[in-house]
Coordinates of N, CA and C in Angstrom, one line a residue:
X1 N -21.8 6.6 -97.9 CA -20.8 5.9 -98.7 C -21.0 6.5 -100.0
X2 N -19.6 7.1 -100.9 CA -19.7 7.9 -101.9 C -19.1 6.6 -103.0
X3 N -19.9 6.4 -104.5 CA -19.7 5.5 -105.4 C -20.0 6.2 -106.7
X4 N -19.1 5.7 -107.5 CA -19.0 6.6 -109.0 C -19.6 5.4 -110.0
X5 N -20.4 6.3 -110.4 CA -21.2 5.2 -111.9 C -20.6 5.7 -113.2
X6 N -19.9 4.5 -113.6 CA -19.0 5.2 -114.7 C -19.0 4.4 -116.3
X7 N -19.0 5.2 -116.9 CA -19.1 4.5 -118.6 C -18.3 5.2 -119.5
X8 N -17.8 4.5 -120.4 CA -17.0 4.9 -121.4 C -17.3 4.6 -123.1
X9 N -17.2 5.3 -123.9 CA -17.1 4.9 -125.3 C -15.9 5.0 -126.1
X10 N -15.6 4.0 -127.0 CA -14.3 4.0 -127.5 C -14.6 3.9 -129.2
X11 N -13.3 3.8 -129.6 CA -13.1 3.8 -131.1 C -13.5 2.4 -131.8
X12 N -13.7 1.3 -130.7 CA -13.7 0.1 -131.2 C -13.3 -1.0 -129.9
X13 N -13.5 -2.2 -130.2 CA -13.6 -3.0 -129.0 C -11.8 -3.4 -128.3
X14 N -11.1 -3.6 -129.5 CA -9.8 -4.0 -128.7 C -8.7 -3.4 -128.3
X15 N -8.1 -3.4 -127.5 CA -7.0 -2.4 -127.3 C -5.9 -3.0 -127.8
X16 N -5.9 -4.2 -128.2 CA -4.7 -4.8 -129.1 C -4.6 -4.1 -130.5
X17 N -5.6 -4.0 -130.9 CA -5.6 -3.3 -132.4 C -5.7 -1.6 -132.2
X18 N -5.4 -1.4 -131.1 CA -5.0 0.2 -131.0 C -6.3 1.2 -130.8
X19 N -7.2 0.7 -130.0 CA -8.7 1.2 -130.0 C -8.2 2.4 -128.7
X20 N -9.1 3.3 -128.9 CA -9.0 4.4 -127.5 C -10.1 4.9 -126.9
X21 N -10.2 5.6 -125.8 CA -11.6 6.1 -125.6 C -11.8 7.3 -126.2
X22 N -13.3 7.7 -126.4 CA -13.4 8.7 -127.0 C -14.5 9.5 -126.0
X23 N -14.9 9.0 -125.3 CA -16.1 9.7 -123.9 C -16.0 8.8 -122.7
X24 N -15.9 10.0 -121.8 CA -15.9 9.3 -120.3 C -17.0 10.1 -119.4
X25 N -17.8 9.3 -118.9 CA -19.1 9.7 -117.9 C -18.8 9.1 -116.8
X26 N -19.0 9.8 -115.5 CA -19.2 9.6 -114.4 C -20.4 10.1 -113.4
X27 N -20.9 9.5 -112.7 CA -21.9 10.0 -112.1 C -21.8 9.7 -110.4
X28 N -21.8 10.7 -109.5 CA -21.4 10.4 -108.2 C -22.7 9.9 -107.4
X29 N -23.0 8.8 -106.6 CA -23.7 8.6 -105.8 C -23.3 8.6 -104.4
X30 N -24.2 9.3 -103.3 CA -23.7 9.1 -102.0 C -25.0 8.4 -101.3
X31 N -24.9 7.5 -100.9 CA -25.6 6.5 -100.1 C -26.8 6.4 -101.0
X32 N -26.6 5.9 -102.2 CA -27.2 5.7 -103.7 C -28.1 6.7 -104.0
X33 N -27.9 7.8 -103.4 CA -28.9 9.1 -104.2 C -27.8 9.7 -104.9
X34 N -27.9 10.2 -106.3 CA -27.0 11.0 -106.9 C -26.7 12.2 -106.3
X35 N -25.6 12.9 -106.6 CA -25.3 14.1 -106.1 C -25.0 15.0 -107.1
X36 N -24.8 16.3 -107.3 CA -24.1 17.2 -108.4 C -23.0 17.3 -108.7
X37 N -22.6 16.4 -108.5 CA -21.0 15.7 -109.0 C -20.8 14.8 -110.1
X38 N -20.4 15.2 -111.1 CA -20.4 14.3 -112.5 C -19.1 14.7 -113.2
X39 N -18.4 13.8 -113.7 CA -17.2 14.2 -114.6 C -17.6 13.5 -116.0
X40 N -17.4 14.6 -116.9 CA -18.0 14.0 -118.3 C -16.8 14.8 -119.2
X41 N -16.4 14.1 -120.3 CA -15.6 14.7 -121.2 C -15.6 13.8 -122.6
X42 N -15.4 14.4 -123.4 CA -15.2 13.6 -124.9 C -13.7 14.0 -125.3
X43 N -13.5 12.9 -126.0 CA -11.5 13.1 -126.1 C -11.4 12.6 -127.5
X44 N -10.1 13.3 -127.9 CA -9.7 13.1 -129.5 C -8.6 11.6 -128.9
X45 N -9.2 10.6 -129.8 CA -8.5 9.2 -129.5 C -7.3 9.2 -130.5
X46 N -7.0 10.1 -131.1 CA -5.7 10.6 -132.1 C -5.5 8.9 -133.2
X47 N -7.1 8.6 -133.6 CA -6.8 7.8 -134.4 C -8.7 7.6 -135.1
X48 N -8.5 7.0 -135.8 CA -10.3 6.8 -136.4 C -11.2 5.7 -135.8
X49 N -12.5 6.3 -135.7 CA -13.7 5.5 -135.1 C -13.5 4.7 -136.0
X50 N -13.9 3.4 -135.5 CA -14.3 2.2 -136.3 C -15.7 2.3 -136.6
X51 N -16.2 1.8 -137.8 CA -17.5 1.9 -138.2 C -18.8 1.2 -137.6
X52 N -18.2 0.2 -136.8 CA -19.4 -0.8 -135.8 C -19.5 0.7 -134.7
X53 N -18.3 1.2 -133.9 CA -18.4 2.0 -132.9 C -19.0 3.3 -133.4
X54 N -19.0 3.6 -134.7 CA -19.8 5.0 -135.1 C -21.5 4.6 -135.0
X55 N -21.6 3.6 -135.3 CA -23.0 3.0 -135.3 C -23.4 3.1 -133.8
X56 N -22.7 2.9 -132.9 CA -22.8 2.7 -131.7 C -23.2 4.0 -130.7
X57 N -22.2 4.9 -130.7 CA -22.3 6.2 -130.2 C -22.8 7.2 -131.2
X58 N -22.0 7.2 -132.4 CA -22.0 8.3 -133.6 C -21.4 9.3 -133.4
X59 N -19.8 9.3 -132.7 CA -19.0 10.3 -132.9 C -18.3 10.5 -134.1
X60 N -18.1 11.5 -134.8 CA -17.4 11.1 -135.6 C -15.9 11.6 -135.4
X61 N -15.1 11.4 -136.5 CA -13.5 11.6 -136.5 C -13.3 13.2 -136.8
X62 N -14.4 13.8 -137.2 CA -14.1 15.2 -137.3 C -14.7 16.2 -135.9
X63 N -15.7 15.3 -135.2 CA -16.2 15.9 -134.1 C -14.9 15.8 -132.8
X64 N -14.6 14.4 -132.8 CA -13.4 14.3 -132.1 C -12.1 14.7 -132.1
X65 N -11.9 15.2 -133.3 CA -10.5 15.6 -133.6 C -10.6 17.2 -132.9
X66 N -11.3 17.6 -132.6 CA -11.4 18.8 -131.8 C -11.4 18.9 -130.2
X67 N -11.5 17.9 -129.8 CA -11.8 17.4 -128.3 C -10.3 17.3 -127.5
X68 N -10.4 17.4 -126.3 CA -8.9 17.5 -125.7 C -8.2 15.9 -125.8
X69 N -7.3 15.7 -125.2 CA -6.8 14.0 -125.5 C -6.8 13.7 -123.8
X70 N -7.0 12.5 -123.6 CA -6.6 11.8 -122.5 C -5.6 12.3 -121.4
X71 N -4.4 12.8 -122.0 CA -3.4 13.3 -121.3 C -3.7 14.6 -120.7
X72 N -4.6 15.5 -121.2 CA -5.4 16.7 -120.8 C -5.9 16.5 -119.6
X73 N -6.8 15.4 -119.5 CA -7.7 15.3 -118.2 C -7.5 14.2 -117.3
X74 N -6.3 13.6 -117.6 CA -6.2 12.2 -116.9 C -5.9 12.3 -115.4
X75 N -5.1 13.5 -114.9 CA -5.1 13.8 -113.6 C -6.7 14.3 -113.0
X76 N -7.5 14.8 -113.8 CA -8.7 15.5 -113.3 C -9.7 14.3 -112.8
X77 N -9.7 13.0 -113.8 CA -10.3 12.0 -114.0 C -10.0 11.3 -112.5
X78 N -8.8 10.9 -112.4 CA -8.1 10.2 -111.1 C -8.4 10.7 -110.3
X79 N -8.6 12.0 -109.6 CA -9.1 13.1 -108.6 C -10.5 12.7 -108.5
X80 N -11.2 12.6 -109.5 CA -12.5 12.4 -109.4 C -12.8 11.6 -108.7
X81 N -12.6 10.2 -108.9 CA -12.7 8.8 -108.8 C -11.8 8.3 -107.4
X82 N -11.1 9.0 -107.1 CA -10.2 8.7 -105.9 C -11.2 8.2 -104.9
X83 N -10.5 7.0 -104.3 CA -11.2 6.4 -102.9 C -12.3 5.8 -103.2
X84 N -13.1 5.8 -104.3 CA -14.8 5.7 -104.3 C -15.0 4.3 -105.2
X85 N -15.9 3.8 -104.7 CA -16.3 2.4 -105.2 C -16.9 2.6 -106.5
X86 N -16.4 2.0 -108.0 CA -16.7 2.3 -109.2 C -17.8 1.3 -109.4
X87 N -18.9 1.7 -110.1 CA -20.1 1.1 -110.6 C -20.1 0.6 -112.1
X88 N -19.6 -0.3 -112.7 CA -19.7 -0.4 -114.0 C -20.3 -1.8 -114.6
X89 N -21.2 -1.4 -115.9 CA -21.5 -2.5 -116.2 C -20.6 -3.1 -117.2
X90 N -20.2 -4.3 -117.0 CA -19.3 -5.4 -117.9 C -18.0 -4.4 -117.8
X91 N -17.2 -4.2 -116.4 CA -15.9 -3.5 -115.8 C -15.0 -4.2 -116.7
X92 N -14.8 -5.3 -117.2 CA -13.3 -5.7 -117.9 C -13.2 -4.7 -119.2
X93 N -14.1 -4.4 -119.7 CA -14.2 -3.3 -120.7 C -13.7 -2.0 -120.6
X94 N -14.5 -1.4 -119.9 CA -14.2 0.3 -119.4 C -13.0 0.0 -118.8
X95 N -12.3 -1.0 -117.6 CA -11.4 -0.4 -117.2 C -10.1 -1.0 -117.9
X96 N -10.0 -1.9 -118.9 CA -9.2 -2.2 -119.9 C -8.6 -1.0 -120.5
X97 N -10.0 -0.3 -121.2 CA -9.6 1.0 -121.8 C -8.7 2.0 -120.8
X98 N -9.4 2.2 -119.9 CA -9.0 3.1 -118.9 C -7.5 2.8 -118.6
X99 N -7.2 1.7 -118.2 CA -6.1 1.3 -117.4 C -5.1 1.4 -119.0
X100 N -5.6 1.2 -120.2 CA -4.4 1.3 -121.4 C -4.3 2.7 -121.2
X101 N -5.3 3.8 -121.3 CA -4.6 5.0 -121.5 C -4.0 5.6 -120.4
X102 N -4.1 5.2 -119.0 CA -3.1 5.5 -117.9 C -1.8 5.0 -118.5
X103 N -1.6 3.6 -118.8 CA -0.5 3.2 -119.3 C 0.2 4.0 -120.3
X104 N -0.4 4.6 -121.1 CA 0.2 5.1 -122.1 C 1.1 6.6 -121.5
X105 N 0.5 7.0 -120.7 CA 0.7 8.1 -119.7 C 1.9 7.5 -118.9
X106 N 2.2 6.3 -118.6 CA 3.3 6.1 -117.6 C 2.6 6.0 -115.9
X107 N 1.1 5.7 -116.2 CA 0.8 5.8 -114.6 C 0.2 4.4 -114.1
X108 N -0.3 3.9 -113.0 CA -0.7 3.0 -112.4 C -2.2 2.5 -112.7
X109 N -2.4 1.2 -112.8 CA -3.5 1.1 -113.1 C -4.6 1.4 -111.8
X110 N -5.8 1.6 -112.2 CA -7.0 2.0 -111.3 C -6.9 0.8 -110.2
X111 N -7.2 1.1 -108.8 CA -7.2 -0.1 -108.1 C -8.2 0.1 -107.2
X112 N -9.8 1.0 -107.6 CA -10.7 1.1 -107.0 C -11.3 -0.1 -106.5
X113 N -12.2 0.0 -105.7 CA -13.0 -1.4 -105.4 C -14.1 -1.0 -106.7
X114 N -14.3 -2.3 -107.2 CA -15.1 -2.4 -108.4 C -16.5 -3.1 -108.1
X115 N -18.0 -2.7 -108.5 CA -19.1 -3.3 -108.6 C -19.3 -3.6 -110.0
X116 N -19.5 -4.7 -110.6 CA -20.0 -5.3 -112.1 C -21.2 -5.4 -111.9
X117 N -22.0 -4.6 -112.5 CA -23.3 -5.0 -112.6 C -23.8 -6.2 -113.6
X118 N -23.1 -6.4 -114.2 CA -23.1 -7.3 -115.4 C -23.0 -8.8 -114.7
X119 N -21.9 -8.7 -113.7 CA -21.9 -9.9 -112.8 C -23.1 -10.0 -111.7
X120 N -23.6 -9.0 -111.4 CA -24.6 -8.9 -110.3 C -25.9 -9.4 -110.9
X121 N -26.3 -8.9 -112.6 CA -27.3 -9.2 -113.1 C -27.3 -10.9 -113.4
X122 N -26.2 -11.2 -113.9 CA -25.9 -12.9 -114.3 C -26.2 -13.6 -113.3
X123 N -26.0 -13.2 -111.8 CA -25.8 -14.1 -110.8 C -27.5 -13.9 -109.9
X124 N -28.0 -12.9 -110.5 CA -29.3 -12.7 -110.0 C -30.5 -13.1 -111.0
X125 N -30.1 -13.0 -112.3 CA -31.0 -13.5 -113.4 C -30.5 -14.8 -114.4
X126 N -30.0 -15.8 -113.7 CA -29.1 -16.9 -114.8 C -29.9 -17.3 -115.8
X127 N -29.3 -17.1 -117.2 CA -29.8 -17.5 -118.2 C -30.8 -16.4 -119.0
X128 N -31.0 -15.4 -118.3 CA -31.5 -14.2 -118.7 C -30.7 -13.0 -119.4
X129 N -31.3 -12.2 -120.3 CA -30.6 -11.4 -121.3 C -30.1 -10.0 -119.8
X130 N -29.0 -9.8 -119.8 CA -28.8 -8.8 -119.2 C -27.9 -7.8 -119.3
X131 N -28.1 -7.3 -120.6 CA -27.5 -6.0 -121.0 C -28.3 -4.6 -120.4
X132 N -27.8 -3.8 -121.0 CA -28.2 -2.5 -119.9 C -29.8 -2.4 -120.4
X133 N -29.9 -2.5 -121.8 CA -31.3 -2.3 -122.1 C -32.5 -3.4 -121.4
X134 N -31.8 -4.7 -121.4 CA -32.7 -5.4 -120.7 C -32.9 -5.4 -119.4
X135 N -32.0 -5.0 -118.7 CA -32.4 -4.9 -117.2 C -33.3 -3.5 -117.1
X136 N -33.1 -2.5 -117.8 CA -34.2 -1.5 -118.1 C -35.5 -1.6 -118.0
X137 N -35.6 -2.8 -119.1 CA -37.1 -3.4 -119.5 C -37.2 -4.1 -118.3
X138 N -36.8 -4.9 -117.6 CA -37.0 -5.4 -116.4 C -37.3 -4.8 -115.5
X139 N -36.7 -3.7 -114.6 CA -37.0 -3.0 -113.7 C -37.8 -1.6 -114.2
X140 N -38.3 -1.5 -115.4 CA -39.1 -0.4 -116.0 C -38.5 1.1 -115.7
X141 N -37.2 0.8 -116.2 CA -36.6 1.9 -116.0 C -36.8 2.4 -117.5
X142 N -37.0 4.1 -117.8 CA -37.4 4.2 -118.9 C -36.1 5.1 -119.7
X143 N -35.5 4.1 -120.9 CA -34.4 4.4 -121.7 C -34.8 4.8 -123.2
X144 N -36.2 5.3 -123.1 CA -36.2 6.0 -124.2 C -35.2 7.1 -125.0
X145 N -34.6 7.7 -124.4 CA -33.5 8.6 -124.8 C -32.4 7.9 -125.2
X146 N -32.1 6.5 -125.3 CA -31.0 6.0 -125.4 C -31.0 5.6 -126.9
X147 N -31.2 6.3 -127.6 CA -31.1 6.0 -129.2 C -29.9 5.7 -129.5
X148 N -28.9 6.2 -129.2 CA -27.4 5.7 -129.1 C -26.8 5.6 -127.9
X149 N -25.7 4.8 -127.6 CA -25.0 4.8 -126.5 C -24.1 6.1 -126.4
X150 N -24.5 7.1 -125.3 CA -23.5 7.8 -124.7 C -23.3 7.6 -123.2
X151 N -22.2 8.2 -122.6 CA -21.5 7.7 -121.5 C -22.7 8.6 -120.4
X152 N -22.9 9.8 -120.6 CA -23.6 10.1 -119.1 C -25.1 9.5 -119.2
X153 N -25.5 9.1 -120.6 CA -27.0 8.7 -120.6 C -27.0 7.2 -119.8
X154 N -26.0 6.4 -120.3 CA -25.9 5.0 -119.8 C -25.7 5.1 -118.3
X155 N -25.1 6.3 -117.8 CA -24.5 6.1 -116.5 C -26.1 6.5 -115.5
X156 N -26.5 7.4 -116.3 CA -27.7 7.8 -115.5 C -28.8 6.2 -115.6
X157 N -28.9 5.7 -116.6 CA -29.9 4.3 -116.4 C -29.3 3.4 -115.8
X158 N -27.8 3.3 -115.9 CA -27.0 2.2 -114.8 C -27.0 2.7 -113.3
X159 N -27.4 3.5 -113.0 CA -27.5 4.0 -111.6 C -28.7 3.9 -111.1
X160 N -29.8 3.8 -112.0 CA -31.4 3.3 -111.8 C -31.4 1.9 -111.6
X161 N -30.8 1.3 -112.6 CA -30.6 -0.3 -112.6 C -30.1 -0.8 -111.3
X162 N -29.0 -0.3 -111.0 CA -27.8 -0.6 -109.7 C -28.8 -0.7 -108.5
X163 N -29.3 0.4 -108.3 CA -30.2 0.2 -107.2 C -31.3 -0.7 -106.8
X164 N -31.6 -1.3 -108.3 CA -32.8 -2.1 -108.4 C -32.3 -3.6 -108.0
X165 N -30.9 -3.8 -108.5 CA -30.2 -4.9 -108.7 C -29.7 -5.4 -107.2
X166 N -29.5 -4.4 -106.3 CA -28.9 -4.6 -104.8 C -30.5 -4.2 -104.1
X167 N -31.8 -4.7 -104.7 CA -33.0 -4.3 -103.8 C -32.9 -3.0 -103.2
X168 N -32.5 -2.1 -103.3 CA -32.8 -1.1 -102.6 C -33.7 0.0 -102.9
X169 N -34.1 -0.1 -103.7 CA -35.5 0.7 -104.1 C -36.6 0.1 -103.6
X170 N -37.3 -0.8 -103.5 CA -37.9 -1.5 -102.7 C -37.7 -2.8 -102.1
X171 N -38.2 -2.9 -100.9 CA -37.8 -4.1 -100.0 C -38.0 -5.4 -100.8
X172 N -37.3 -6.4 -100.4 CA -37.8 -7.6 -101.0 C -38.8 -8.4 -100.1
X173 N -39.8 -8.9 -100.6 CA -40.6 -9.7 -100.1 C -39.8 -10.5 -99.7
X174 N -40.6 -11.0 -98.1 CA -39.9 -12.6 -97.7 C -41.3 -13.6 -97.5
X175 N -41.6 -14.2 -98.1 CA -42.9 -14.8 -98.0 C -42.7 -16.1 -97.0
X176 N -41.6 -16.4 -96.7 CA -41.1 -17.4 -95.5 C -42.0 -16.8 -94.4
X177 N -41.9 -15.6 -94.1 CA -42.3 -14.9 -92.7 C -43.6 -14.6 -92.8
X178 N -44.5 -14.8 -93.5 CA -45.5 -14.0 -93.6 C -46.4 -14.4 -92.3
X179 N -46.4 -15.6 -91.6 CA -47.3 -15.5 -90.3 C -46.9 -14.5 -89.2
X180 N -45.6 -13.8 -89.3 CA -45.5 -12.9 -88.2 C -45.2 -11.5 -89.0
X181 N -46.0 -10.6 -88.5 CA -45.7 -9.0 -89.0 C -45.2 -8.4 -87.9
X182 N -44.0 -7.7 -88.1 CA -43.5 -6.8 -87.1 C -43.8 -5.2 -87.3
X183 N -44.5 -4.8 -86.0 CA -45.1 -3.6 -86.1 C -43.8 -2.4 -85.8
X184 N -43.9 -1.7 -86.8 CA -42.5 -1.2 -86.6 C -42.5 0.1 -85.6
X185 N -43.8 0.5 -85.3 CA -43.8 1.8 -84.1 C -43.5 1.4 -83.0
X186 N -44.0 0.2 -82.2 CA -43.8 -0.1 -81.4 C -43.0 -1.6 -81.1
X187 N -42.5 -2.3 -82.4 CA -41.8 -3.4 -82.3 C -42.7 -4.6 -82.0
X188 N -43.6 -4.5 -81.6 CA -44.9 -5.7 -80.9 C -45.0 -6.7 -82.0
X189 N -45.0 -7.8 -81.9 CA -45.2 -9.1 -82.8 C -47.0 -9.2 -83.1
X190 N -47.7 -9.0 -84.2 CA -48.8 -9.6 -84.3 C -48.7 -10.9 -85.1
X191 N -49.4 -12.0 -84.8 CA -49.5 -13.2 -85.5 C -50.9 -13.6 -85.9
X192 N -50.4 -14.1 -87.2 CA -51.7 -14.4 -88.4 C -51.7 -15.9 -88.8
X193 N -53.1 -16.5 -88.1 CA -53.1 -17.8 -87.9 C -53.7 -18.0 -89.4
X194 N -53.2 -19.3 -90.2 CA -53.8 -19.9 -91.1 C -54.3 -21.0 -91.0
X195 N -54.7 -21.7 -89.9 CA -55.1 -22.7 -89.8 C -56.6 -22.9 -89.8
X196 N -57.4 -24.0 -90.3 CA -58.5 -24.1 -90.3 C -59.1 -24.6 -89.0
X197 N -60.1 -23.9 -88.8 CA -60.8 -24.6 -87.3 C -61.9 -25.1 -87.7
X198 N -61.9 -26.2 -86.9 CA -63.4 -27.2 -87.2 C -64.4 -26.5 -86.3
X199 N -65.8 -26.8 -86.7 CA -66.8 -26.2 -85.5 C -66.9 -27.4 -84.8
X200 N -67.4 -27.2 -83.6 CA -67.6 -28.0 -82.6 C -68.9 -28.8 -83.0
X201 N -69.3 -30.0 -82.1 CA -70.8 -30.6 -82.4 C -71.7 -29.7 -82.2
X202 N -71.9 -29.1 -80.8 CA -72.7 -28.2 -80.4 C -72.6 -26.9 -81.7
X203 N -71.8 -26.2 -82.0 CA -71.9 -25.4 -83.1 C -72.2 -25.7 -84.5
X204 N -72.6 -27.3 -84.8 CA -73.1 -27.7 -85.9 C -74.4 -27.8 -86.0
X205 N -74.9 -28.2 -84.7 CA -76.2 -28.5 -84.2 C -76.8 -27.2 -84.4
X206 N -76.3 -26.1 -83.7 CA -77.2 -24.9 -83.5 C -77.2 -24.1 -85.2
X207 N -76.2 -24.4 -86.1 CA -76.2 -24.0 -87.4 C -77.3 -24.9 -88.2
X208 N -77.5 -26.0 -87.9 CA -78.8 -26.8 -88.6 C -79.7 -26.5 -88.0
X209 N -80.2 -26.1 -86.9 CA -81.2 -25.6 -86.1 C -81.4 -24.1 -86.9
X210 N -80.7 -23.1 -87.0 CA -80.7 -22.0 -87.6 C -81.4 -22.1 -88.9
X211 N -80.8 -22.8 -90.1 CA -81.1 -23.1 -91.4 C -82.5 -23.5 -91.3
X212 N -82.7 -24.4 -90.5 CA -84.0 -25.1 -90.4 C -85.2 -24.3 -90.1
X213 N -84.8 -23.4 -88.9 CA -86.0 -22.4 -88.7 C -85.8 -21.2 -89.4
X214 N -84.7 -20.9 -90.1 CA -85.1 -19.7 -90.6 C -85.0 -19.5 -92.1
X215 N -84.6 -20.4 -93.0 CA -84.7 -20.5 -94.1 C -85.7 -21.7 -94.6
X216 N -86.7 -21.6 -94.3 CA -88.0 -22.7 -94.5 C -88.2 -22.8 -96.2
X217 N -88.0 -21.9 -96.8 CA -88.3 -21.9 -98.4 C -87.0 -21.6 -99.2
X218 N -86.6 -22.5 -100.1 CA -85.7 -22.9 -101.1 C -86.1 -22.1 -102.4
X219 N -85.6 -20.5 -102.4 CA -85.9 -19.9 -103.0 C -85.2 -20.0 -104.7
X220 N -84.5 -21.2 -104.7 CA -83.4 -21.3 -106.0 C -84.2 -22.6 -106.2

């Protein structure tokens, strides 16, 4: 199965305030393994970047003014994600901005299958921090390169977090079935018994005689 880990950076949070996308990053996974296929571009948002957004990703108005517009790459982007499941952290935000860009071009909304890792993390760790940085810390994913939010770096981190979230990196231990171990080579079942077996009267007598005859002196 092919999936796309996707992330965007924007000029600000609110679409209603006219904020636009400044970067799109996509990494393709095939059976949870990254392929060499990536999609990445910086975009000219045709408006100023808010101060808060600039602090997050660091893309200046001067830098973005030299980049392509979404209208230049829209078809290429749609072709890249076509018929593939999208893996997004806080999908409502990214999809909202992407669909806004598509609406400006008069195109339909994205209708791909979506996996929102933010929802997965909230279900798995209720009450715990579930930001990408928090999940990287939980799963010991090195995020030292994430000094600022950039789409491709975030996609790389999210791909590793996603694999952990769905328990595919290492198998989940099931302690309810510890008494039975399956030998996967020959599918035989080996039972491990944890019951305490009490000695018989005869065994107790033999043990007592042994102690009496062989441990006559108390060295302690």
